[in-house]
PDB file of C-alpha atoms in Angstrom:
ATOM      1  CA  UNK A  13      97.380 129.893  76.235  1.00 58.00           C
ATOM      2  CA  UNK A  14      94.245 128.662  78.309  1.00 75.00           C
ATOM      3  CA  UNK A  15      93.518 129.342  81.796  1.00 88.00           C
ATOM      4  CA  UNK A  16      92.739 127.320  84.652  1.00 94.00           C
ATOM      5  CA  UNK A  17      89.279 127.826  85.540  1.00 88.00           C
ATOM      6  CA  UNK A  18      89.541 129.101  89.299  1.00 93.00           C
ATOM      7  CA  UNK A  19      89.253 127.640  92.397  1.00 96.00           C
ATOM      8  CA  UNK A  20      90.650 124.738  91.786  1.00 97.00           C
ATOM      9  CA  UNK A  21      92.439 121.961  93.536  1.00 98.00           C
ATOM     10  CA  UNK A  22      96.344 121.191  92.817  1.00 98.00           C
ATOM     11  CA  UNK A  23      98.340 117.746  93.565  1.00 98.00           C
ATOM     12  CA  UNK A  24     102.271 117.469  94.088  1.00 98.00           C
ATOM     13  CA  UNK A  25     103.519 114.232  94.219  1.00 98.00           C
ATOM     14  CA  UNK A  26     107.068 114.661  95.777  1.00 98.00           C
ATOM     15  CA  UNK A  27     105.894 117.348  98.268  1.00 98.00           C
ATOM     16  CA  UNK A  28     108.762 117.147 100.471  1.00 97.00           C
ATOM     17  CA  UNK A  29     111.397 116.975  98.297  1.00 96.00           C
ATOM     18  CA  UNK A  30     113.610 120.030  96.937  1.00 96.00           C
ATOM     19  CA  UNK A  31     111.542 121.353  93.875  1.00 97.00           C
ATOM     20  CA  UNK A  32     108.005 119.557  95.216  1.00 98.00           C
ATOM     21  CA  UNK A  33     108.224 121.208  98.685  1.00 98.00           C
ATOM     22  CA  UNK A  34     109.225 124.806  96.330  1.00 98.00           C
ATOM     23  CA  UNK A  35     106.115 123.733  94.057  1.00 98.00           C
ATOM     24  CA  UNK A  36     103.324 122.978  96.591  1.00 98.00           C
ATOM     25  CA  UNK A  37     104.608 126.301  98.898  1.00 98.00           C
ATOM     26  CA  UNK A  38     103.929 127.857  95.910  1.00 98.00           C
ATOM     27  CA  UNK A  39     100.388 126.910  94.551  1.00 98.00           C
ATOM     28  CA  UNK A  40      99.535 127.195  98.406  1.00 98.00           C
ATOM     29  CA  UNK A  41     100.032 131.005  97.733  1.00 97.00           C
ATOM     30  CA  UNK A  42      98.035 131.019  94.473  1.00 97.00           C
ATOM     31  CA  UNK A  43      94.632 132.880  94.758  1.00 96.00           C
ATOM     32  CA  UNK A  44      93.203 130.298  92.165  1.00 97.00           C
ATOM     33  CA  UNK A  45      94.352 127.423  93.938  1.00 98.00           C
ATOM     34  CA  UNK A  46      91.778 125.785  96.877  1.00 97.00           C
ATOM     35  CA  UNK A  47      93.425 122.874  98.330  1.00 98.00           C
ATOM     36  CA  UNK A  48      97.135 121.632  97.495  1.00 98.00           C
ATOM     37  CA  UNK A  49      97.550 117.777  97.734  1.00 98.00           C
ATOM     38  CA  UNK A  50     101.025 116.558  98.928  1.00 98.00           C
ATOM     39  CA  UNK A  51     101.970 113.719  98.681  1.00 98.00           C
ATOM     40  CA  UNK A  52     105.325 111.767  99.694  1.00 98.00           C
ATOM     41  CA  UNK A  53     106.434 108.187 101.730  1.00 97.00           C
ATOM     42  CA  UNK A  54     106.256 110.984 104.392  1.00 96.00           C
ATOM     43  CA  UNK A  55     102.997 112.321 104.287  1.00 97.00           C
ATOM     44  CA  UNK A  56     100.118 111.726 106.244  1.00 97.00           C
ATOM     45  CA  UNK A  57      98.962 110.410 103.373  1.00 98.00           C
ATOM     46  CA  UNK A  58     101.809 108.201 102.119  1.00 98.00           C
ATOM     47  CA  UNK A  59     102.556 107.852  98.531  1.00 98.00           C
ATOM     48  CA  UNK A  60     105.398 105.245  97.641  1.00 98.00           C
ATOM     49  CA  UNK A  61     106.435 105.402  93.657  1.00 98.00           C
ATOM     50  CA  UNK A  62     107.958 101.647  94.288  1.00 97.00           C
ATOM     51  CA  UNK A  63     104.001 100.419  95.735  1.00 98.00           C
ATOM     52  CA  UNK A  64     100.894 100.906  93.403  1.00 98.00           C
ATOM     53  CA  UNK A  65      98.485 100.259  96.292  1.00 98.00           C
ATOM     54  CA  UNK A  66      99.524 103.491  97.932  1.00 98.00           C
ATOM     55  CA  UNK A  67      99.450 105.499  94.529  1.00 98.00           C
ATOM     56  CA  UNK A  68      95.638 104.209  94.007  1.00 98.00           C
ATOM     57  CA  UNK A  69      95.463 104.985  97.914  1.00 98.00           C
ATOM     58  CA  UNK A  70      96.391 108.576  97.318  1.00 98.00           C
ATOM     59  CA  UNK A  71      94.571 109.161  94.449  1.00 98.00           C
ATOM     60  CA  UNK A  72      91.352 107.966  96.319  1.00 98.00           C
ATOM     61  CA  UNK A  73      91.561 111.089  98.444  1.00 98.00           C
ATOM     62  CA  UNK A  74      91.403 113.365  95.228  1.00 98.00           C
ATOM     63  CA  UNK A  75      88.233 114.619  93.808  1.00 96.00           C
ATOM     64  CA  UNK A  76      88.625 116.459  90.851  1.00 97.00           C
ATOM     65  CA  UNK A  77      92.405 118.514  90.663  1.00 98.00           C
ATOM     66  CA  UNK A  78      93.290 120.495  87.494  1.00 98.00           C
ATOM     67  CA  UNK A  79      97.428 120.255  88.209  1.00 98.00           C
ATOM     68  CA  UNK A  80      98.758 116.930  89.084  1.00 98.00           C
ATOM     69  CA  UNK A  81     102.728 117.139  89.291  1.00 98.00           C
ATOM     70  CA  UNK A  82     104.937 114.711  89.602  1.00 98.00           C
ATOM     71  CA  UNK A  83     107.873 116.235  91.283  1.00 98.00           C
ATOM     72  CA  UNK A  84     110.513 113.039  91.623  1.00 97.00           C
ATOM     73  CA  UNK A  85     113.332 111.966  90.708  1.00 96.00           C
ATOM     74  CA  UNK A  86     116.128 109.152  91.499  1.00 96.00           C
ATOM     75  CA  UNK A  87     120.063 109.859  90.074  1.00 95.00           C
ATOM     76  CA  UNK A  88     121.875 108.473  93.397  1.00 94.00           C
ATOM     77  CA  UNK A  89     121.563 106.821  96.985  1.00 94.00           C
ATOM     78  CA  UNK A  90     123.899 105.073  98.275  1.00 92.00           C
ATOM     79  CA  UNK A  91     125.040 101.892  95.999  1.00 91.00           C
ATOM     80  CA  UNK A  92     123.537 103.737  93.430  1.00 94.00           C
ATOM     81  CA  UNK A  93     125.479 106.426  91.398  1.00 95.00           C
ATOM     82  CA  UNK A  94     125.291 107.230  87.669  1.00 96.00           C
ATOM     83  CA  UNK A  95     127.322 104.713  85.280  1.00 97.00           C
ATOM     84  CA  UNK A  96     130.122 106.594  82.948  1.00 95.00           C
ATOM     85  CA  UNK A  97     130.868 103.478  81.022  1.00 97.00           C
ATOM     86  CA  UNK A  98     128.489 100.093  79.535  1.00 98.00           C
ATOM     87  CA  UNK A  99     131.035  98.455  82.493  1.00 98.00           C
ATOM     88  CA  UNK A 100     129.384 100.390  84.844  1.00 98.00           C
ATOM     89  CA  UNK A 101     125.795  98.530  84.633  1.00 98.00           C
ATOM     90  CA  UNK A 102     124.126  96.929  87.024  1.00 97.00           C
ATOM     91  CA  UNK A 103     120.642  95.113  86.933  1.00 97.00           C
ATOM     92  CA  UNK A 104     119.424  95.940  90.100  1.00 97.00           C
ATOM     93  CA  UNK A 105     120.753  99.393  89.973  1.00 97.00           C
ATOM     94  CA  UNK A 106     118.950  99.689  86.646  1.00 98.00           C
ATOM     95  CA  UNK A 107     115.921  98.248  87.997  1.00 98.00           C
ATOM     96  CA  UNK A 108     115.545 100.656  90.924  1.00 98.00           C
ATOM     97  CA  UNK A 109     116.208 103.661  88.491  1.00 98.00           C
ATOM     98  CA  UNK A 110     113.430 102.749  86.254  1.00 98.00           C
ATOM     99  CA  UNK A 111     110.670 101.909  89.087  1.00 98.00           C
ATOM    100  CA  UNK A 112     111.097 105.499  90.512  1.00 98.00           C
ATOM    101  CA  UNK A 113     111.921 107.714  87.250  1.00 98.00           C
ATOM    102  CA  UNK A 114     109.877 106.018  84.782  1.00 98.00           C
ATOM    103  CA  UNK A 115     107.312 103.066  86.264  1.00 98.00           C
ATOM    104  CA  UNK A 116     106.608 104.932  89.527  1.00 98.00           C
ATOM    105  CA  UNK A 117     105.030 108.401  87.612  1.00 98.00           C
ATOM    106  CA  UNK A 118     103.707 106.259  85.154  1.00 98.00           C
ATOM    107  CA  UNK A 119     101.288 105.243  87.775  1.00 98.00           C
ATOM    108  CA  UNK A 120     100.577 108.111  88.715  1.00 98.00           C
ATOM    109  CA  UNK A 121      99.705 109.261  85.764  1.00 98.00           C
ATOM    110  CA  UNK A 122      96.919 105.839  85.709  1.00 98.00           C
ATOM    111  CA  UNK A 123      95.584 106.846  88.876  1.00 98.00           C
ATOM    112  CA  UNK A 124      95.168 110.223  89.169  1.00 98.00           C
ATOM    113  CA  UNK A 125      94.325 110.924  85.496  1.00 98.00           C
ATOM    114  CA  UNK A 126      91.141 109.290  85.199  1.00 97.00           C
ATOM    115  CA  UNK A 127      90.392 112.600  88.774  1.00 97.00           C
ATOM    116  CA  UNK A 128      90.787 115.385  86.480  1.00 97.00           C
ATOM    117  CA  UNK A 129      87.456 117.260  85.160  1.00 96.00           C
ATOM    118  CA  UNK A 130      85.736 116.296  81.770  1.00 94.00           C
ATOM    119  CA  UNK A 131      85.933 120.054  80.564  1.00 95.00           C
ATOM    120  CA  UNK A 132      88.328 122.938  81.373  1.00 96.00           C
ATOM    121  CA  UNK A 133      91.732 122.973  81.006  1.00 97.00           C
ATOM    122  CA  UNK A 134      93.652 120.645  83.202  1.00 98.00           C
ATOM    123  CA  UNK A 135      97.640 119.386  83.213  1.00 98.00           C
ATOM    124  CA  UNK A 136      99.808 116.410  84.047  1.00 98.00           C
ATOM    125  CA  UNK A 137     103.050 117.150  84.564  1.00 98.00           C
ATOM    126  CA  UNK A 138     105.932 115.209  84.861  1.00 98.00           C
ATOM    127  CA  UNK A 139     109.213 116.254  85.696  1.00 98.00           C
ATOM    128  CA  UNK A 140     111.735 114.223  83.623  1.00 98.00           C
ATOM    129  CA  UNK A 141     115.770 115.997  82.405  1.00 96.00           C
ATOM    130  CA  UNK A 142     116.880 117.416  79.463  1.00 96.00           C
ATOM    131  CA  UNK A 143     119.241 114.085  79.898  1.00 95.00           C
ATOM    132  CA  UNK A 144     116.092 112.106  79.035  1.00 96.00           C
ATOM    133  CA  UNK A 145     116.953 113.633  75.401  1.00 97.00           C
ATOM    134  CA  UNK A 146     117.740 111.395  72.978  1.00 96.00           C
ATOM    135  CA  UNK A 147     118.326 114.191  70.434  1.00 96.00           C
ATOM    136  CA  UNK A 148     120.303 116.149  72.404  1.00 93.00           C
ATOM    137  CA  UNK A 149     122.862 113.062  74.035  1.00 94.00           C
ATOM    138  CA  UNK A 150     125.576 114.087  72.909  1.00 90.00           C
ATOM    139  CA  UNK A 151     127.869 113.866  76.297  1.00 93.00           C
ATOM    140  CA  UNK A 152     126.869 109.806  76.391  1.00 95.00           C
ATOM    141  CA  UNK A 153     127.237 108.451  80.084  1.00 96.00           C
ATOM    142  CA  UNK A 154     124.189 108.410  83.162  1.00 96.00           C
ATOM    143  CA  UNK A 155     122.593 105.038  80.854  1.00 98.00           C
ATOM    144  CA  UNK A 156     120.158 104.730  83.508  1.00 97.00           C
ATOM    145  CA  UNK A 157     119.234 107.753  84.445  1.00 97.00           C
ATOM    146  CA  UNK A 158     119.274 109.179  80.613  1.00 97.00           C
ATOM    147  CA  UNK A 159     116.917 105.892  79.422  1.00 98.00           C
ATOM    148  CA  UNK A 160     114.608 105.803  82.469  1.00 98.00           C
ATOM    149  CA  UNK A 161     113.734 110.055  81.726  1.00 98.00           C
ATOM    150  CA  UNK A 162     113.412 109.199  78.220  1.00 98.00           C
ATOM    151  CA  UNK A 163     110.954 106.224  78.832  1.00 98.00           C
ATOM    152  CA  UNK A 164     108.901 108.746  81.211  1.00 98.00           C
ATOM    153  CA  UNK A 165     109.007 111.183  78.276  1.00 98.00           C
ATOM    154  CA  UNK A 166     107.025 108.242  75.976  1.00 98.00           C
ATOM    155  CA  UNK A 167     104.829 107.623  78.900  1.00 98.00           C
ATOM    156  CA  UNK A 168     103.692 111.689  79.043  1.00 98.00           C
ATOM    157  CA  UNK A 169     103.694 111.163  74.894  1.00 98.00           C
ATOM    158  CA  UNK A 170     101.689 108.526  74.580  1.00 98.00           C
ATOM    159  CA  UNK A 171      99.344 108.972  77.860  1.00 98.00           C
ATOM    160  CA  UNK A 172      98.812 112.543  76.118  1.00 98.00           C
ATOM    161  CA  UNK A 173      97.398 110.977  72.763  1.00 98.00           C
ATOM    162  CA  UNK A 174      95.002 108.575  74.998  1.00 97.00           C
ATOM    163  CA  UNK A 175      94.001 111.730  76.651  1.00 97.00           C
ATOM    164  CA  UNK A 176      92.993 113.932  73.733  1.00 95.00           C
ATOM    165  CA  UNK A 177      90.474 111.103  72.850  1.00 92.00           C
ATOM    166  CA  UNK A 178      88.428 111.735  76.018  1.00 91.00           C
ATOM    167  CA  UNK A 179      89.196 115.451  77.366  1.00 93.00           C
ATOM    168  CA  UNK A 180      89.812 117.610  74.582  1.00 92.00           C
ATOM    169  CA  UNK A 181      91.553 120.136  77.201  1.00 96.00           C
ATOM    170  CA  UNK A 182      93.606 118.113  79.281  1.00 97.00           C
ATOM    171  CA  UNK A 183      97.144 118.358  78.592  1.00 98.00           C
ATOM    172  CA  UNK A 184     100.215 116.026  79.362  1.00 98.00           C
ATOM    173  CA  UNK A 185     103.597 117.185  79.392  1.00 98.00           C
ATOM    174  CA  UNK A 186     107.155 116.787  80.513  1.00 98.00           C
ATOM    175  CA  UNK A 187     109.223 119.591  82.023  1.00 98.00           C
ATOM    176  CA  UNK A 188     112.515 119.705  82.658  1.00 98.00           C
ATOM    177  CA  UNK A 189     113.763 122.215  85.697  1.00 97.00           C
ATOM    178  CA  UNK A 190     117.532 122.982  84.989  1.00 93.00           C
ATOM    179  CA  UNK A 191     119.813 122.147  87.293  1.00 92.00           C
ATOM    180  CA  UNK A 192     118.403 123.011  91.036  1.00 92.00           C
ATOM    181  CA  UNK A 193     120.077 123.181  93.997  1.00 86.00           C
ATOM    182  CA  UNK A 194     119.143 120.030  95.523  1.00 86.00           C
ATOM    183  CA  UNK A 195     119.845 116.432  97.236  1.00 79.00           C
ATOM    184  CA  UNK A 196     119.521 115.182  93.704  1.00 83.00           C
ATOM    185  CA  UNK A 197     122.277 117.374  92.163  1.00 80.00           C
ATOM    186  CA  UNK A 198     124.382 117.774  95.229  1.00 73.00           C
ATOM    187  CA  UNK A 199     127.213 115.927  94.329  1.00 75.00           C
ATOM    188  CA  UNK A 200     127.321 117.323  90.380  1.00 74.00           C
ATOM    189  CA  UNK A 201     127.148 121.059  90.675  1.00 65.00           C
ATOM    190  CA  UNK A 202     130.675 121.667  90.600  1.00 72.00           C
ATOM    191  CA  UNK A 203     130.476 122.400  86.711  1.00 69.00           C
ATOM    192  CA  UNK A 204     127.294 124.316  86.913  1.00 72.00           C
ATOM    193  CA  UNK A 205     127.803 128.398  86.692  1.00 70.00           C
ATOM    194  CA  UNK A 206     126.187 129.755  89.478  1.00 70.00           C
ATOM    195  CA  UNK A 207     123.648 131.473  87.132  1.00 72.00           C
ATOM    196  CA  UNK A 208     122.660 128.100  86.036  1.00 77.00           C
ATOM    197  CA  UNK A 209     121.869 126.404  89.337  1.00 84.00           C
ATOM    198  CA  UNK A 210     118.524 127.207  90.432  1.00 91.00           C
ATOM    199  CA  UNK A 211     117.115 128.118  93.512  1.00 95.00           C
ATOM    200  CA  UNK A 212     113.754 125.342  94.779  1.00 95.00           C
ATOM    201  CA  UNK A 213     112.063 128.632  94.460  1.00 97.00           C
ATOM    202  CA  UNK A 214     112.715 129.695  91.474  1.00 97.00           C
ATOM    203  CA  UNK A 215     112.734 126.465  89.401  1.00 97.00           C
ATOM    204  CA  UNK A 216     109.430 126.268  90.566  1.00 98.00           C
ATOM    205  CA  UNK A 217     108.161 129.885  89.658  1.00 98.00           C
ATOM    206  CA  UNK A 218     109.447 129.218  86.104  1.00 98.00           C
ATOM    207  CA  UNK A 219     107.520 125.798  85.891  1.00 98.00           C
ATOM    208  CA  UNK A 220     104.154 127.030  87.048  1.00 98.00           C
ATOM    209  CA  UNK A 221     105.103 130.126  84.825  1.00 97.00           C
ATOM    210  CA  UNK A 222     105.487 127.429  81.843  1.00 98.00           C
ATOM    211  CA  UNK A 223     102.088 125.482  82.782  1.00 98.00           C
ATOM    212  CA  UNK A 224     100.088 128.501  83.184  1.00 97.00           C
ATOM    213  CA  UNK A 225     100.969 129.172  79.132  1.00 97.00           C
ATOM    214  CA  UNK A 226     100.010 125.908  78.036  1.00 97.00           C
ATOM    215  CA  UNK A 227      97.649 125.042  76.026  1.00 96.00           C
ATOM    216  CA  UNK A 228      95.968 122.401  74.233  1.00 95.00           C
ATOM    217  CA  UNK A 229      97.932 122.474  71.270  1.00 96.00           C
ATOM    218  CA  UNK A 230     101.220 121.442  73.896  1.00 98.00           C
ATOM    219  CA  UNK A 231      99.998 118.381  75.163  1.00 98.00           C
ATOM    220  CA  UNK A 232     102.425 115.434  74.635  1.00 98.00           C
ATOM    221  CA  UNK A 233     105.145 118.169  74.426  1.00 98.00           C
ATOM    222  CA  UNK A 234     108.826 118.629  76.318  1.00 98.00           C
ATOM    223  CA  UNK A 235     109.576 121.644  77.623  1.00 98.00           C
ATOM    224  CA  UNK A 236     112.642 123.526  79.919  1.00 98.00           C
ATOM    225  CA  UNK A 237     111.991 125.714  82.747  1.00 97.00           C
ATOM    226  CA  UNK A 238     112.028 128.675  80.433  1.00 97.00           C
ATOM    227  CA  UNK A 239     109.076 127.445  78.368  1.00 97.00           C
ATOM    228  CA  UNK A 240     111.442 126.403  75.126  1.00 97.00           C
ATOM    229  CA  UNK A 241     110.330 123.180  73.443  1.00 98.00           C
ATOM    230  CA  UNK A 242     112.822 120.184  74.028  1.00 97.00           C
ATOM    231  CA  UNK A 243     113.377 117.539  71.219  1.00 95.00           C
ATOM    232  CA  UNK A 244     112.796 113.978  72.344  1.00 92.00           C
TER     233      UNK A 244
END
């Protein structure tokens, strides 16, 4: 475990969404924390996933955070639900999954890593789903969703070995919340025990819990709101 080196600033992209709002209420309580960044397409500072200029945009007004978290996350809108069978697929559908679960924080991650400090521990976070498993599918159905968190989980990988070259104490990782009561699982918590569906609140408790235990040693890793290790 390595601490943050206090004060320190604190990005959430996603603010006003269910876990992101929970997340950046959260860090605005933390003693350590000087300034938490929101960002969302409805902040004053907007922050699209589907435009790059407005990630680079948002990123400009950043000077050097320790905690950037990426706090998104796309399973349905409407004309958009998750496929049960290879009939199911759609192009476009598949498209618009990918450019807000897997392209959208991958640019994020280009933007706003080359902000965080030289020295010190600092941590990108990425919210993907134990879905995004491909160890652990053994349920099958969700193709989009389930591919697009498992390509953000070898963008977190792989941005985490470019990172080690340059700042030995940054760390990149995925997290995965559990099932929270939100927008995003609305429609699919009617097989969820209640002990298993998480308040905003306290999936976000339990991931700041998890990144405050990081350390070096965890970067490129998967973990669950509960701090076990996930296999890709």
């Amino acid at each position: 475990m390595t601490a943050f080196a206090p004060p320190f600033e604190a990005v959430v992209v996603g603010s006003t969404g269910g876990i992101g709002a929970a997340l950046a209420e959260r860090l605005a309580q933390d003693p350590r924390v000087s300034r938490v960044h929101g960002f969302s397409r409805r902040t004053e500072v907007p922050l699209d996933l589907a435009d790059e200029a407005t990630i680079a945009a948002a990123a400009a007004t950043v000077a050097e955070p320790r905690l950037v978290i990426v706090a998104t996350g796309l399973l349905h809108e409407p004309g958009l639900s998750p496929e049960k069978r290879l009939a199911d697929l759609d192009a476009a559908a598949l498209l618009r999954t990918f450019q807000v679960n897997t392209i959208g924080p991958a640019l994020v991650l280009k933007h706003f890593a080359p902000k965080i400090p030289r020295t010190g521990k600092s941590v990108l976070a990425v919210l993907t789903a134990r879905v995004g498993s491909i160890a652990d599918n053994r349920l099958g159905g969700w193709y989009g969703y389930r591919a697009a968190k498992a390509a953000a989980n070898q963008i977190v990988r792989t941005a985490a070995v470019e990172l080690a070259a340059r700042r030995a104490e940054a760390i990149c990782v995925a997290l995965h919340p559990g099932t929270v009561d939100t927008a995003l699982s609305a429609p699919f918590q009617r097989a969820v025990s209640a002990d298993r569906l998480f308040t905003p609140r306290f999936a976000a408790e339990r991931l700041l819990a998890v990144i405050d235990g990081l350390g070096p040693a965890d970067t490129g890793g998967f973990f669950a709101w509960d701090g076990q290790a996930i296999p890709f």
